CSV table of C-alpha atoms and ligand atoms in Angstrom, one decimal:
chain,number,residue,atom,x,y,z
K,1,MET,CA,12.6,-20.8,21.8
K,2,PHE,CA,12.6,-22.0,18.2
K,3,ARG,CA,9.2,-22.2,16.5
K,4,THR,CA,7.6,-23.4,13.3
K,5,PHE,CA,5.6,-20.8,11.2
K,6,LEU,CA,3.5,-20.9,8.1
K,7,VAL,CA,3.7,-17.9,5.7
K,8,THR,CA,1.4,-17.4,2.8
K,9,GLY,CA,2.6,-15.6,-0.4
K,10,ALA,CA,6.1,-16.4,0.7
K,11,SER,CA,8.1,-16.6,-2.6
K,12,LYS,CA,8.6,-12.8,-3.1
K,13,GLY,CA,8.5,-9.4,-1.4
K,14,ILE,CA,7.5,-9.2,2.3
K,15,GLY,CA,6.7,-12.9,2.6
K,16,LEU,CA,10.2,-13.9,1.4
K,17,ALA,CA,11.9,-11.3,3.6
K,18,LEU,CA,9.9,-12.6,6.5
K,19,ALA,CA,10.9,-16.2,5.8
K,20,GLN,CA,14.6,-15.2,5.6
K,21,ARG,CA,14.3,-13.2,8.8
K,22,LEU,CA,12.6,-16.0,10.8
K,23,THR,CA,15.1,-18.6,9.5
K,24,CYS,CA,18.0,-16.3,10.5
K,25,ASP,CA,16.4,-16.2,14.0
K,26,GLY,CA,16.5,-20.0,14.1
K,27,HIS,CA,12.9,-20.8,13.3
K,28,ARG,CA,11.5,-23.3,10.8
K,29,VAL,CA,9.4,-21.7,8.0
K,30,VAL,CA,7.0,-23.4,5.6
K,31,GLY,CA,5.8,-21.1,2.8
K,32,LEU,CA,2.8,-21.2,0.4
K,33,ALA,CA,3.1,-19.5,-3.0
K,34,ARG,CA,2.2,-20.1,-6.6
K,35,GLY,CA,5.7,-20.6,-7.9
K,36,PRO,CA,9.1,-21.7,-6.7
K,37,SER,CA,11.7,-19.3,-5.3
K,38,PRO,CA,15.4,-20.1,-5.4
K,39,ASP,CA,15.9,-17.7,-2.4
K,40,PHE,CA,13.3,-19.3,-0.1
K,41,PRO,CA,15.1,-20.8,2.9
K,42,GLY,CA,12.7,-23.5,3.9
K,43,GLU,CA,9.9,-25.8,2.5
K,44,LEU,CA,8.0,-23.8,-0.1
K,45,ILE,CA,4.7,-25.5,-1.3
K,46,SER,CA,3.2,-24.6,-4.6
K,47,VAL,CA,-0.5,-23.8,-4.4
K,48,ASP,CA,-2.9,-21.3,-5.9
K,49,LEU,CA,-4.4,-19.7,-2.7
K,50,GLY,CA,-7.3,-18.5,-4.9
K,51,ASP,CA,-8.3,-22.1,-5.3
K,52,GLY,CA,-10.1,-22.8,-2.0
K,53,GLU,CA,-10.3,-26.6,-2.5
K,54,ALA,CA,-6.6,-27.0,-3.3
K,55,THR,CA,-5.7,-24.7,-0.4
K,56,GLY,CA,-7.9,-26.8,1.9
K,57,ARG,CA,-6.2,-30.0,0.9
K,58,VAL,CA,-2.7,-28.6,1.3
K,59,LEU,CA,-3.5,-27.1,4.7
K,60,ALA,CA,-5.1,-30.4,6.0
K,61,ASP,CA,-2.0,-32.3,5.0
K,62,LEU,CA,0.3,-29.7,6.6
K,63,ALA,CA,-1.6,-29.5,9.8
K,64,GLU,CA,-1.4,-33.3,10.1
K,65,ARG,CA,2.3,-33.6,9.6
K,66,ILE,CA,3.7,-30.4,11.1
K,67,PRO,CA,3.0,-28.9,14.6
K,68,PHE,CA,2.8,-25.2,13.6
K,69,ASP,CA,3.2,-22.5,16.2
K,70,GLY,CA,1.7,-19.8,14.0
K,71,VAL,CA,0.8,-18.4,10.7
K,72,VAL,CA,1.3,-15.1,8.8
K,73,ASN,CA,-1.4,-14.4,6.3
K,74,ASN,CA,0.6,-12.4,3.9
K,75,VAL,CA,-0.9,-13.2,0.4
K,76,GLY,CA,-2.7,-10.3,-1.2
K,77,LEU,CA,-4.0,-9.1,-4.5
K,78,VAL,CA,-4.6,-5.6,-5.9
K,79,ARG,CA,-6.8,-4.8,-8.9
K,80,PRO,CA,-7.0,-1.0,-9.3
K,81,GLN,CA,-10.5,0.1,-10.2
K,82,ARG,CA,-12.1,3.5,-10.0
K,83,LEU,CA,-15.7,3.9,-8.8
K,84,GLY,CA,-17.8,4.0,-11.9
K,85,SER,CA,-15.9,1.1,-13.6
K,86,ILE,CA,-15.7,-1.5,-10.8
K,87,GLU,CA,-16.4,-5.0,-12.2
K,88,LEU,CA,-18.0,-7.3,-9.6
K,89,PRO,CA,-16.0,-10.4,-10.6
K,90,ALA,CA,-12.7,-8.5,-10.0
K,91,LEU,CA,-14.1,-7.1,-6.7
K,92,ASP,CA,-14.9,-10.6,-5.6
K,93,GLU,CA,-11.5,-11.9,-6.7
K,94,VAL,CA,-9.7,-9.3,-4.6
K,95,LEU,CA,-11.9,-9.9,-1.5
K,96,ARG,CA,-11.6,-13.6,-1.9
K,97,LEU,CA,-7.8,-13.9,-2.2
K,98,ASN,CA,-7.2,-11.4,0.6
K,99,LEU,CA,-9.7,-13.0,3.0
K,100,HIS,CA,-10.4,-16.7,2.3
K,101,PRO,CA,-6.9,-18.1,2.8
K,102,ALA,CA,-6.6,-16.2,6.1
K,103,VAL,CA,-9.7,-17.9,7.4
K,104,GLN,CA,-8.6,-21.3,6.0
K,105,THR,CA,-5.1,-21.2,7.6
K,106,ALA,CA,-6.3,-20.0,10.9
K,107,GLN,CA,-8.9,-22.7,11.1
K,108,ALA,CA,-6.5,-25.4,9.9
K,109,LEU,CA,-3.9,-24.6,12.5
K,110,LEU,CA,-6.1,-23.7,15.4
K,111,PRO,CA,-6.6,-27.2,16.9
K,112,GLY,CA,-2.8,-27.8,17.1
K,113,MET,CA,-2.1,-24.3,18.6
K,114,LYS,CA,-4.9,-24.7,21.1
K,115,ALA,CA,-3.6,-28.1,22.1
K,116,ARG,CA,-0.2,-26.6,22.8
K,117,SER,CA,-1.7,-23.5,24.5
K,118,TRP,CA,0.6,-21.3,22.4
K,119,GLY,CA,0.1,-19.7,19.0
K,120,ARG,CA,0.5,-16.7,16.8
K,121,ILE,CA,-1.7,-15.4,14.0
K,122,VAL,CA,-0.5,-12.3,12.1
K,123,ASN,CA,-2.6,-10.8,9.3
K,124,ILE,CA,-1.0,-8.4,6.8
K,125,SER,CA,-3.2,-5.4,6.1
K,126,SER,CA,-2.3,-2.1,4.5
K,127,LEU,CA,-2.1,1.6,4.9
K,128,THR,CA,-4.9,1.8,2.3
K,129,VAL,CA,-7.5,0.9,5.0
K,130,LEU,CA,-7.5,4.7,5.6
K,131,GLY,CA,-8.8,5.2,2.1
K,132,ALA,CA,-7.0,5.1,-1.2
K,133,VAL,CA,-7.8,6.1,-4.8
K,134,GLU,CA,-8.9,3.2,-7.0
K,135,ARG,CA,-8.5,0.7,-4.2
K,136,THR,CA,-12.2,0.0,-3.2
K,137,ALA,CA,-11.9,-3.8,-3.0
K,138,TYR,CA,-8.3,-4.0,-1.8
K,139,ALA,CA,-8.8,-1.4,1.0
K,140,ALA,CA,-12.0,-3.0,2.1
K,141,ALA,CA,-10.4,-6.5,2.2
K,142,LYS,CA,-7.5,-5.1,4.2
K,143,ALA,CA,-9.9,-3.4,6.6
K,144,ALA,CA,-11.7,-6.7,7.0
K,145,LEU,CA,-8.4,-8.3,8.0
K,146,VAL,CA,-8.0,-5.7,10.8
K,147,SER,CA,-11.5,-6.6,11.9
K,148,PHE,CA,-10.8,-10.4,11.7
K,149,GLY,CA,-7.8,-9.8,14.0
K,150,ARG,CA,-9.7,-8.0,16.6
K,151,SER,CA,-12.6,-10.6,16.7
K,152,TRP,CA,-10.2,-13.6,16.7
K,153,ALA,CA,-8.1,-12.0,19.4
K,154,LEU,CA,-11.2,-11.8,21.6
K,155,GLU,CA,-12.3,-15.3,20.8
K,156,LEU,CA,-8.8,-16.7,21.6
K,157,ALA,CA,-7.8,-14.4,24.4
K,158,THR,CA,-7.6,-17.2,27.0
K,159,THR,CA,-6.0,-19.8,24.8
K,160,GLY,CA,-2.4,-18.6,24.6
K,161,ILE,CA,-2.9,-17.7,21.0
K,162,THR,CA,-2.5,-14.0,20.0
K,163,VAL,CA,-3.8,-12.4,16.9
K,164,ASN,CA,-2.4,-9.2,15.5
K,165,THR,CA,-2.2,-7.2,12.3
K,166,VAL,CA,0.7,-5.4,10.5
K,167,ALA,CA,-0.3,-2.6,8.2
K,168,PRO,CA,2.6,-1.7,5.9
K,169,GLY,CA,2.9,1.5,4.0
K,170,PRO,CA,4.2,1.6,0.5
K,171,THR,CA,7.0,-1.0,0.3
K,172,GLU,CA,9.5,-1.7,-2.5
K,173,THR,CA,8.1,-5.1,-3.8
K,174,GLU,CA,7.0,-6.5,-7.1
K,175,LEU,CA,3.3,-6.0,-6.1
K,176,PHE,CA,3.9,-2.3,-5.3
K,177,ARG,CA,6.0,-1.7,-8.4
K,178,ALA,CA,3.4,-3.4,-10.7
K,179,ASN,CA,0.8,-0.9,-9.6
K,180,ASN,CA,3.2,2.1,-9.2
K,181,PRO,CA,6.0,2.0,-11.7
K,182,PRO,CA,9.0,4.4,-11.3
K,183,GLY,CA,8.0,7.9,-12.5
K,184,SER,CA,4.2,7.1,-12.3
K,185,GLU,CA,1.6,9.3,-10.7
K,186,GLY,CA,1.0,6.6,-8.2
K,187,GLU,CA,4.6,6.6,-7.1
K,188,ARG,CA,4.6,10.3,-6.6
K,189,ARG,CA,1.3,10.2,-4.7
K,190,TYR,CA,2.5,7.5,-2.3
K,191,LEU,CA,5.9,9.1,-1.7
K,192,SER,CA,4.3,12.4,-0.9
K,193,ALA,CA,2.1,10.7,1.7
K,194,VAL,CA,5.1,9.3,3.7
K,195,PRO,CA,6.6,11.8,6.2
K,196,MET,CA,9.9,9.9,6.1
K,197,ALA,CA,9.9,10.6,2.3
K,198,ARG,CA,10.9,7.1,1.3
K,199,PHE,CA,9.3,3.7,0.6
K,200,GLY,CA,9.7,0.9,3.1
K,201,ARG,CA,11.9,-2.2,2.7
K,202,PRO,CA,10.5,-5.7,3.0
K,203,ASP,CA,12.9,-6.5,5.8
K,204,GLU,CA,11.5,-3.5,7.8
K,205,ILE,CA,8.0,-5.0,7.6
K,206,ALA,CA,9.4,-8.4,8.4
K,207,ALA,CA,11.0,-7.1,11.6
K,208,ALA,CA,7.6,-6.0,13.0
K,209,ILE,CA,6.0,-9.3,12.1
K,210,ALA,CA,8.9,-11.2,13.7
K,211,PHE,CA,8.3,-9.2,17.0
K,212,LEU,CA,4.6,-10.2,17.0
K,213,LEU,CA,5.5,-13.8,16.4
K,214,SER,CA,7.9,-13.8,19.3
K,215,ASP,CA,7.5,-14.7,23.0
K,216,ASP,CA,8.2,-11.0,23.8
K,217,ALA,CA,4.8,-10.1,22.3
K,218,GLY,CA,2.9,-12.5,24.5
K,219,PHE,CA,0.7,-9.8,26.0
K,220,VAL,CA,0.0,-8.1,22.7
K,221,THR,CA,-3.2,-9.1,21.0
K,222,GLY,CA,-5.9,-7.5,18.8
K,223,GLN,CA,-3.5,-4.8,17.8
K,224,THR,CA,-2.5,-3.2,14.5
K,225,ILE,CA,1.1,-2.1,14.0
K,226,HIS,CA,1.5,0.5,11.2
K,227,VAL,CA,4.9,0.2,9.6
K,228,ASP,CA,4.8,3.1,7.2
K,229,GLY,CA,7.3,5.8,7.8
K,230,GLY,CA,4.6,7.8,9.6
K,231,ALA,CA,2.1,7.8,6.7
K,232,SER,CA,-0.8,6.7,8.9
K,233,ILE,CA,-0.5,9.8,11.2
K,234,GLY,CA,-0.1,12.0,8.1
K,235,LYS,CA,2.1,15.1,7.7
K,236,SER,CA,1.6,17.9,10.2
K,237,ALA,CA,0.2,21.1,8.8
K,238,PHE,CA,2.1,23.0,11.5
Z,1,LIG,N1,4.2,-3.7,-1.1
Z,1,LIG,C1,3.4,-2.8,-0.6
Z,1,LIG,O1,3.6,-1.6,-0.8
Z,1,LIG,C2,2.4,-3.2,0.4
Z,1,LIG,C3,1.8,-2.3,1.2
Z,1,LIG,C4,0.8,-2.6,2.1
Z,1,LIG,C5,0.4,-4.0,2.2
Z,1,LIG,N2,1.0,-4.9,1.4
Z,1,LIG,C6,0.6,-6.3,1.6
Z,1,LIG,O2,1.7,-7.1,1.9
Z,1,LIG,C7,1.5,-8.4,1.4
Z,1,LIG,C8,2.7,-8.9,0.6
Z,1,LIG,O3,2.8,-8.0,-0.5
Z,1,LIG,P1,4.1,-7.9,-1.4
Z,1,LIG,O4,4.2,-6.5,-1.8
Z,1,LIG,O5,5.3,-8.5,-0.7
Z,1,LIG,O6,3.7,-8.7,-2.7
Z,1,LIG,P2,4.5,-9.5,-3.8
Z,1,LIG,O7,3.7,-9.4,-5.0
Z,1,LIG,O8,5.9,-9.0,-3.9
Z,1,LIG,O9,4.5,-11.0,-3.3
Z,1,LIG,C9,3.2,-11.6,-3.2
Z,1,LIG,C10,3.4,-13.0,-2.8
Z,1,LIG,O10,2.1,-13.6,-2.9
Z,1,LIG,C11,2.1,-14.8,-3.7
Z,1,LIG,N3,0.8,-14.9,-4.4
Z,1,LIG,C12,0.1,-14.0,-5.0
Z,1,LIG,N4,-1.0,-14.5,-5.5
Z,1,LIG,C13,-1.0,-15.8,-5.1
Z,1,LIG,C14,-2.0,-16.9,-5.2
Z,1,LIG,N5,-3.1,-16.8,-5.9
Z,1,LIG,N6,-1.6,-18.1,-4.6
Z,1,LIG,C15,-0.5,-18.2,-4.0
Z,1,LIG,N7,0.4,-17.3,-3.8
Z,1,LIG,C16,0.1,-16.1,-4.4
Z,1,LIG,C17,3.2,-14.5,-4.7
Z,1,LIG,O11,3.7,-15.8,-5.2
Z,1,LIG,C18,4.3,-13.8,-3.8
Z,1,LIG,O12,5.0,-14.8,-3.1
Z,1,LIG,C19,0.2,-8.4,0.6
Z,1,LIG,O13,-0.9,-8.8,1.4
Z,1,LIG,C20,0.0,-6.9,0.3
Z,1,LIG,O14,-1.3,-6.6,0.1
Z,1,LIG,C21,2.0,-4.6,0.5
């Protein structure tokens, strides 16, 4: 069955790879991002998801004109800060951009999904929920997304709407490279944490999300899938 999905942060990286994958599978994808992308395969709407009012207006319009079957809350922001020099406005900015749009999209699309008794919400978390150097705000926000998913899954359990989380490990995207340039200490640290000894590709993360959006995943809810080359189980000492 072909569906219609909304993807936030869709112009690059994991969001773009997901849009391409879903389109290849025959689905319709509407994306939200700050800027245009020549590679985006569907309707890409320009909005700053950090602007709650503008986001609310865009979502109200979309929910009215398009019967969405699901949403992938993919937009995210990292501002590396070490304990001792954490600035509260930056902490708030990271928490807000990772969390507010997820609540807004879920709430905007919920009435339509409930009316059709079918829906999918997938939140994109991160390996850093396990703890990561200089990632206080980011890791906390990503842990909150896992928690959102479990609470929403329970609230919606009898509605036909599932809610799940994908937690990528280090993945070759602009966001990852901006914080961990080639040859940096960060790159070395992340690589050494992945038993498969390589970074993920955006299409590998997209494949796990596509599964959770599918009819095949109809009995899966409240779960977190780690797509991280084994990083979340760690390297065996034996
Ligand atoms: N790349 C990794 O290693 C990695 C690891 C774990 C989790 N993640 C998570 O995966 C998700 C996608 O990350 P990515 O690496 O593909 O990022 P990316 O920087 O490559 O892409 C981010 C996307 O978000 C959009 N975006 C950013 N700020 C926005 C704003 N204020 N308003 C609207 N759109 C905005 C950008 O336009 C872009 O489309 C994020 O939630 C990130 O935290 C990434």
